[in-house]
XYZ file of C-alpha atoms in Angstrom:
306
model
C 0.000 0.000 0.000
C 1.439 3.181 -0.901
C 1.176 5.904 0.077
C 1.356 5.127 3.942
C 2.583 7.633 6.596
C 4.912 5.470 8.975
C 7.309 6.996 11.434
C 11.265 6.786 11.011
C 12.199 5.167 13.689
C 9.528 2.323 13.154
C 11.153 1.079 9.958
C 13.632 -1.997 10.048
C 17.146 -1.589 9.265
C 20.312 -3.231 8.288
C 24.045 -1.824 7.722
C 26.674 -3.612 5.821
C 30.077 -2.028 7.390
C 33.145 -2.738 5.052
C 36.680 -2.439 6.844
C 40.192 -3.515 6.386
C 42.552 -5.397 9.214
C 41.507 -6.765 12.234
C 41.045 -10.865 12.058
C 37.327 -11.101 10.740
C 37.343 -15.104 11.213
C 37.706 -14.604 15.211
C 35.674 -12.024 15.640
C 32.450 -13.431 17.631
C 29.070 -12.725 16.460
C 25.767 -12.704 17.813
C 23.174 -14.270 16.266
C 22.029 -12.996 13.231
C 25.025 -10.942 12.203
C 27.134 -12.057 9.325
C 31.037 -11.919 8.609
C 31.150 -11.685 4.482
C 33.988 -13.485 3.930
C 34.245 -12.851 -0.219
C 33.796 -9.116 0.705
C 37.509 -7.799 0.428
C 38.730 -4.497 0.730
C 42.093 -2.925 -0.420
C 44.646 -2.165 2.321
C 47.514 0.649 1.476
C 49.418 -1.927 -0.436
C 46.641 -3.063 -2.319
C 46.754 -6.449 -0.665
C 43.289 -7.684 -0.223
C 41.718 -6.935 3.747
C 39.402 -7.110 5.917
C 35.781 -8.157 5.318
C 32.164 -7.133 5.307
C 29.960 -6.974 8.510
C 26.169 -7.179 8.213
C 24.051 -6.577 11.038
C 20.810 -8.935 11.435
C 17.495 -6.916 10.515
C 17.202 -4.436 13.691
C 14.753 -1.266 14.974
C 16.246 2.051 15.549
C 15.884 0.992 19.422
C 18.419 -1.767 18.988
C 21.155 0.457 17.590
C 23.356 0.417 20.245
C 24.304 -3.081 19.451
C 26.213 -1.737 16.434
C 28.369 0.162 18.785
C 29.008 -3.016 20.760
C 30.263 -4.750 17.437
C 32.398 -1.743 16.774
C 33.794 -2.035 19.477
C 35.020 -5.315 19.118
C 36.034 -4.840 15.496
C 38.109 -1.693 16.662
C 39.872 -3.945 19.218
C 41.076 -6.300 16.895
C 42.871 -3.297 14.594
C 40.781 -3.180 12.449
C 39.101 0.030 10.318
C 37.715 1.553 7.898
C 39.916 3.190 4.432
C 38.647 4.575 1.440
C 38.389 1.550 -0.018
C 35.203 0.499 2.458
C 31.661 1.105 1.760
C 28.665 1.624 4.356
C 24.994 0.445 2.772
C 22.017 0.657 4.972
C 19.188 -1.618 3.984
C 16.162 0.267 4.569
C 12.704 -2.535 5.231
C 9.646 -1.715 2.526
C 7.575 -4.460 4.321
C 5.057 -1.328 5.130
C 4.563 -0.330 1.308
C 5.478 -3.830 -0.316
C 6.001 -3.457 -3.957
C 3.998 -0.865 -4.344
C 6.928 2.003 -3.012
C 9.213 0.925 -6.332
C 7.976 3.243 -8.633
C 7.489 6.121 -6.041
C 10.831 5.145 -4.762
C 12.905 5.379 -8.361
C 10.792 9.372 -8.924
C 12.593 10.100 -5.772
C 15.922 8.884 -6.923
C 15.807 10.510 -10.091
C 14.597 14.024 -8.325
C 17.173 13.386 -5.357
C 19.764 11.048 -5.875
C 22.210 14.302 -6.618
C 21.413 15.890 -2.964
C 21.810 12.787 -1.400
C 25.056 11.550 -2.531
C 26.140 15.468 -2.190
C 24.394 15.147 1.712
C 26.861 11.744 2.485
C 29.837 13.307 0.635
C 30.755 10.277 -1.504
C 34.009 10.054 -2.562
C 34.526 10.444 -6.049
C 36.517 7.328 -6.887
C 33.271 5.495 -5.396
C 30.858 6.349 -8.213
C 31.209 3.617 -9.403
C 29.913 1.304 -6.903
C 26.561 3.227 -6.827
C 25.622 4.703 -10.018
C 22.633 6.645 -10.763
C 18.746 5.880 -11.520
C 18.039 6.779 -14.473
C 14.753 7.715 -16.316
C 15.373 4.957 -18.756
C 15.546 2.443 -16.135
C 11.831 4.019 -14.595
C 10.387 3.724 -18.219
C 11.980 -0.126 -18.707
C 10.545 -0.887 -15.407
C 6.889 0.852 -15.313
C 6.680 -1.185 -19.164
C 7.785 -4.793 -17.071
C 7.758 -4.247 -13.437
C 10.607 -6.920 -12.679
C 14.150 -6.766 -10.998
C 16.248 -6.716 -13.725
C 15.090 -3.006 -14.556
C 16.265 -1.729 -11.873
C 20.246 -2.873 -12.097
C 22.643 -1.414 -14.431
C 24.366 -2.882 -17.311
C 27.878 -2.873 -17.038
C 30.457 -4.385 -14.903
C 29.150 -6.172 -11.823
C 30.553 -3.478 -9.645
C 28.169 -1.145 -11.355
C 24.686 -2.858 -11.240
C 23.248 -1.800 -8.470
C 22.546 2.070 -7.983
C 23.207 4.290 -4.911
C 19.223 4.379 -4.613
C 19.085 0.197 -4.997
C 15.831 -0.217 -5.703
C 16.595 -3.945 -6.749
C 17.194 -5.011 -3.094
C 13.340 -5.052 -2.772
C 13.267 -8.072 -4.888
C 16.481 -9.918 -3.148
C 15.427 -9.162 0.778
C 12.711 -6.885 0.585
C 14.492 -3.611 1.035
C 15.758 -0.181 -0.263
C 19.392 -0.511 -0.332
C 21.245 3.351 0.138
C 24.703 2.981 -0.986
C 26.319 6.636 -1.509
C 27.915 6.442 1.815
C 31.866 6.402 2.723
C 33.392 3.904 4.982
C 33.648 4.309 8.676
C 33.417 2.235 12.135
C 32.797 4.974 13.946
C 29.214 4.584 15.829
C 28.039 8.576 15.597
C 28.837 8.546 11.730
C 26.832 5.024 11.223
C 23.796 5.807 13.083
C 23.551 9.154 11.652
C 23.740 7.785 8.023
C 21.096 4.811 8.789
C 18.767 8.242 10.304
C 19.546 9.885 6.781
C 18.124 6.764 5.205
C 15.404 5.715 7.757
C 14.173 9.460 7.137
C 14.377 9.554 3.443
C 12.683 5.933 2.864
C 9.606 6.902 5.178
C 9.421 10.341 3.685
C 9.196 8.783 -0.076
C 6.623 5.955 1.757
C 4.469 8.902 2.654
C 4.039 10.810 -0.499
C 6.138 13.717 0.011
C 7.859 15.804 -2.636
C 11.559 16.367 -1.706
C 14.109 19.244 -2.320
C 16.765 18.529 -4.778
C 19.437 20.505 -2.886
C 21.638 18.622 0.019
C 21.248 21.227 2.673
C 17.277 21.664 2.053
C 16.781 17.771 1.707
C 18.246 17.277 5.078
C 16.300 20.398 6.580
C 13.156 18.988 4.870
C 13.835 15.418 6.406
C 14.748 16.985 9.955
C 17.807 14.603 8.964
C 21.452 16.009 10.378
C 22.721 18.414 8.070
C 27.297 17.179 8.881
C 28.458 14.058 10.670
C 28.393 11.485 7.930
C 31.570 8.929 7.217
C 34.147 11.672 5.379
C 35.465 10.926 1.532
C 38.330 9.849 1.863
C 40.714 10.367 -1.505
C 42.165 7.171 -3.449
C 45.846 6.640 -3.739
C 47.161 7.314 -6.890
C 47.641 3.706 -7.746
C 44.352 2.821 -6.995
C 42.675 5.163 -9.457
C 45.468 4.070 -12.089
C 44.043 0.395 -11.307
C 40.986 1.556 -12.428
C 42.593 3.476 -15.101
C 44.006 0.133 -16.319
C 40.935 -1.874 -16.122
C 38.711 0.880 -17.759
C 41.418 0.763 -21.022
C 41.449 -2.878 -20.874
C 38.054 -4.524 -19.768
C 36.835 -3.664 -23.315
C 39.072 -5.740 -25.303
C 39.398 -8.550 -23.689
C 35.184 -9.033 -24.055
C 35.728 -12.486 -26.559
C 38.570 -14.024 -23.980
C 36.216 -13.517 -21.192
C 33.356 -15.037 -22.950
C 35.728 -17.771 -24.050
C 36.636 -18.782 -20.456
C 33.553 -18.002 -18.673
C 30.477 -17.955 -20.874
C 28.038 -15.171 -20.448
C 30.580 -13.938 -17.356
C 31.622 -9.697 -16.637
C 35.095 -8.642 -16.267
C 35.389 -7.215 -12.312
C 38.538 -6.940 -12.574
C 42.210 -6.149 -14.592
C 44.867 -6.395 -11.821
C 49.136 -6.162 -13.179
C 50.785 -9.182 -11.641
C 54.138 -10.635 -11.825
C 53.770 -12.735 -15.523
C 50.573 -10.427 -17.096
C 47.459 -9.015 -16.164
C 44.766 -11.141 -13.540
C 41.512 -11.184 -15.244
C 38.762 -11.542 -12.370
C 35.710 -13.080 -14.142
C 32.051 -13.254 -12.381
C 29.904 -15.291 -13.788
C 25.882 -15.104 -13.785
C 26.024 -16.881 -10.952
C 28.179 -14.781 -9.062
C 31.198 -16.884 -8.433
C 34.497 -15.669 -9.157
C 36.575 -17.202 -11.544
C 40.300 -15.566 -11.948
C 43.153 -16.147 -14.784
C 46.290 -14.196 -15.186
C 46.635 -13.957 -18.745
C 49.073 -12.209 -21.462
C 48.641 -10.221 -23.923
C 51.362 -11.587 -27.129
C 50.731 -9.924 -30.677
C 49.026 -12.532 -31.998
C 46.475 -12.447 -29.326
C 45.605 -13.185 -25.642
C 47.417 -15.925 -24.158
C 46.039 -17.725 -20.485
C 49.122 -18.469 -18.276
C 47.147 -19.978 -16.029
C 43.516 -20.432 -14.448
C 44.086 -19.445 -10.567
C 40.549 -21.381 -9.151
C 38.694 -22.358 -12.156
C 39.410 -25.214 -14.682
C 40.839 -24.173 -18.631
C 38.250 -24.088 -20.894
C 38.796 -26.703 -23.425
């Protein structure tokens, strides 16, 4: 049913906290929390770190046991870089389906402020690209899922206003916000989204401007997770796999039929070529580039293609 007035603080939440360091695999968690194993970050050295922690679906009441987690990640070493991500989940159980198409006029009227409002760093655009009006038309022809993710790399498919997550848990994922284990900046950024999920639940027409959005939500205006600027070797990776990921399209259908290139990494003998396939699973092979064509060294966790 939409649309539905229902307070803030009455929604159900969940926050996916990305961090490098500390020893995920000991850290103990309560039930219903989750330890992402597959959910790397990049350390200074670019040395794969760290994990991703999810919180169990929670009330605003319960928040304090995100400090509590903190605290234990903190106590291990570990924290957050600007490689790490926060997402908060926000629950549409209230609205059901019925909030997607109200939900992706907000994005494409508000998505600017609210990435502006949670500072995103610049090198992260890519991990939470924009609605676009395209997308609304696709989906209000077919309402389904697959409308509402990008084409394009896998890091690319789902959009800072992730409408999609409706579909996979029954949420509204909000991506645009940094990394950070630091309990004011979390709980500040899940009231951002709590606040801007019921407000789009109840009907209301929102500014387009970050300071009048957050006056207009009676959301804090500062206190979000900081951007935090990429190394100059990371956005050269990027570089790299932006120039590359294009040409190596018919070797990565070769080795992993109907797969997406997530990532061109230099190594040692050539270039590792992380494939995803439409499953999801990873498949890596570090392969070379001779004149006569691309040459696999080596498959690193997958078997040759034949």
């Amino acid at each position: 049913m939409w649309p539905k007035q229902v307070a803030w603080n009455e929604l159900r939440f969940g926050v996916e906290i990305e961090f490098i360091g500390g020893r995920p695999a000991e850290l103990a968690l309560p039930p219903g929390w989750v330890m992402s194993f597959d959910e790397l970050q990049v350390d200074e050295e670019g040395e794969d770190s760290g994990s991703e922690l999810k919180t169990p679906p929670m009330r605003w009441s319960e928040r304090e046991a995100i400090r509590a987690m903190l605290g234990r990640l903190l106590a291990q070493g570990a924290h957050a870089n600007w490689s790490c991500g926060l997402h908060v989940h926000v629950g549409l159980e209230p609205w059901g389906e019925a909030i997607v198409p109200p939900l992706l006029g907000a994005a494409l009227a508000g998505q600017e402020a609210l990435r502006a409002l949670l500072g995103t760093s610049g090198h992260r655009a890519m991990y939470c690209p924009p609605v676009t009006a395209a997308m609304r038309a696709d989906y209000a022809r077919a309402p389904r899922p697959e409308a509402l993710r990008r084409a394009g790399r896998p890091q690319s498919h789902r959009c800072g206003i992730n409408a999609a997550a409706w579909y996979d848990i029954g949420t509204a994922e909000i991506r645009y916000a940094n990394g950070s284990l630091d309990y004011g900046e979390i709980v500040r950024t899940v009231e951002l989204c709590l606040r801007f999920v019921a407000a789009v639940g109840e009907g209301r027409a929102l500014p387009d401007a970050p300071d009048a959005l957050a006056e207009a939500l009676g959301a804090p205006r500062h206190g979000y997770p900081p951007p935090a600027p990429a190394p100059r070797w990371f956005r050269e990776r990027l570089w790299l796999e932006d120039a590359v990921a294009p040409a190596i399209g018919d070797l990565a259908e070769r080795l992993v039929p109907g797969g997406e290139v997530l990532h061109v990494l230099p190594v040692r003998d050539g270039l590792l070529v992380g494939l995803e396939d439409p499953d999801g699973k990873l498949h890596r092979f570090v392969c070379k580039p001779p004149a006569d064509g691309w040459q696999v060294v080596r498959a690193l966790d997958a078997d040759m293609p034949s």
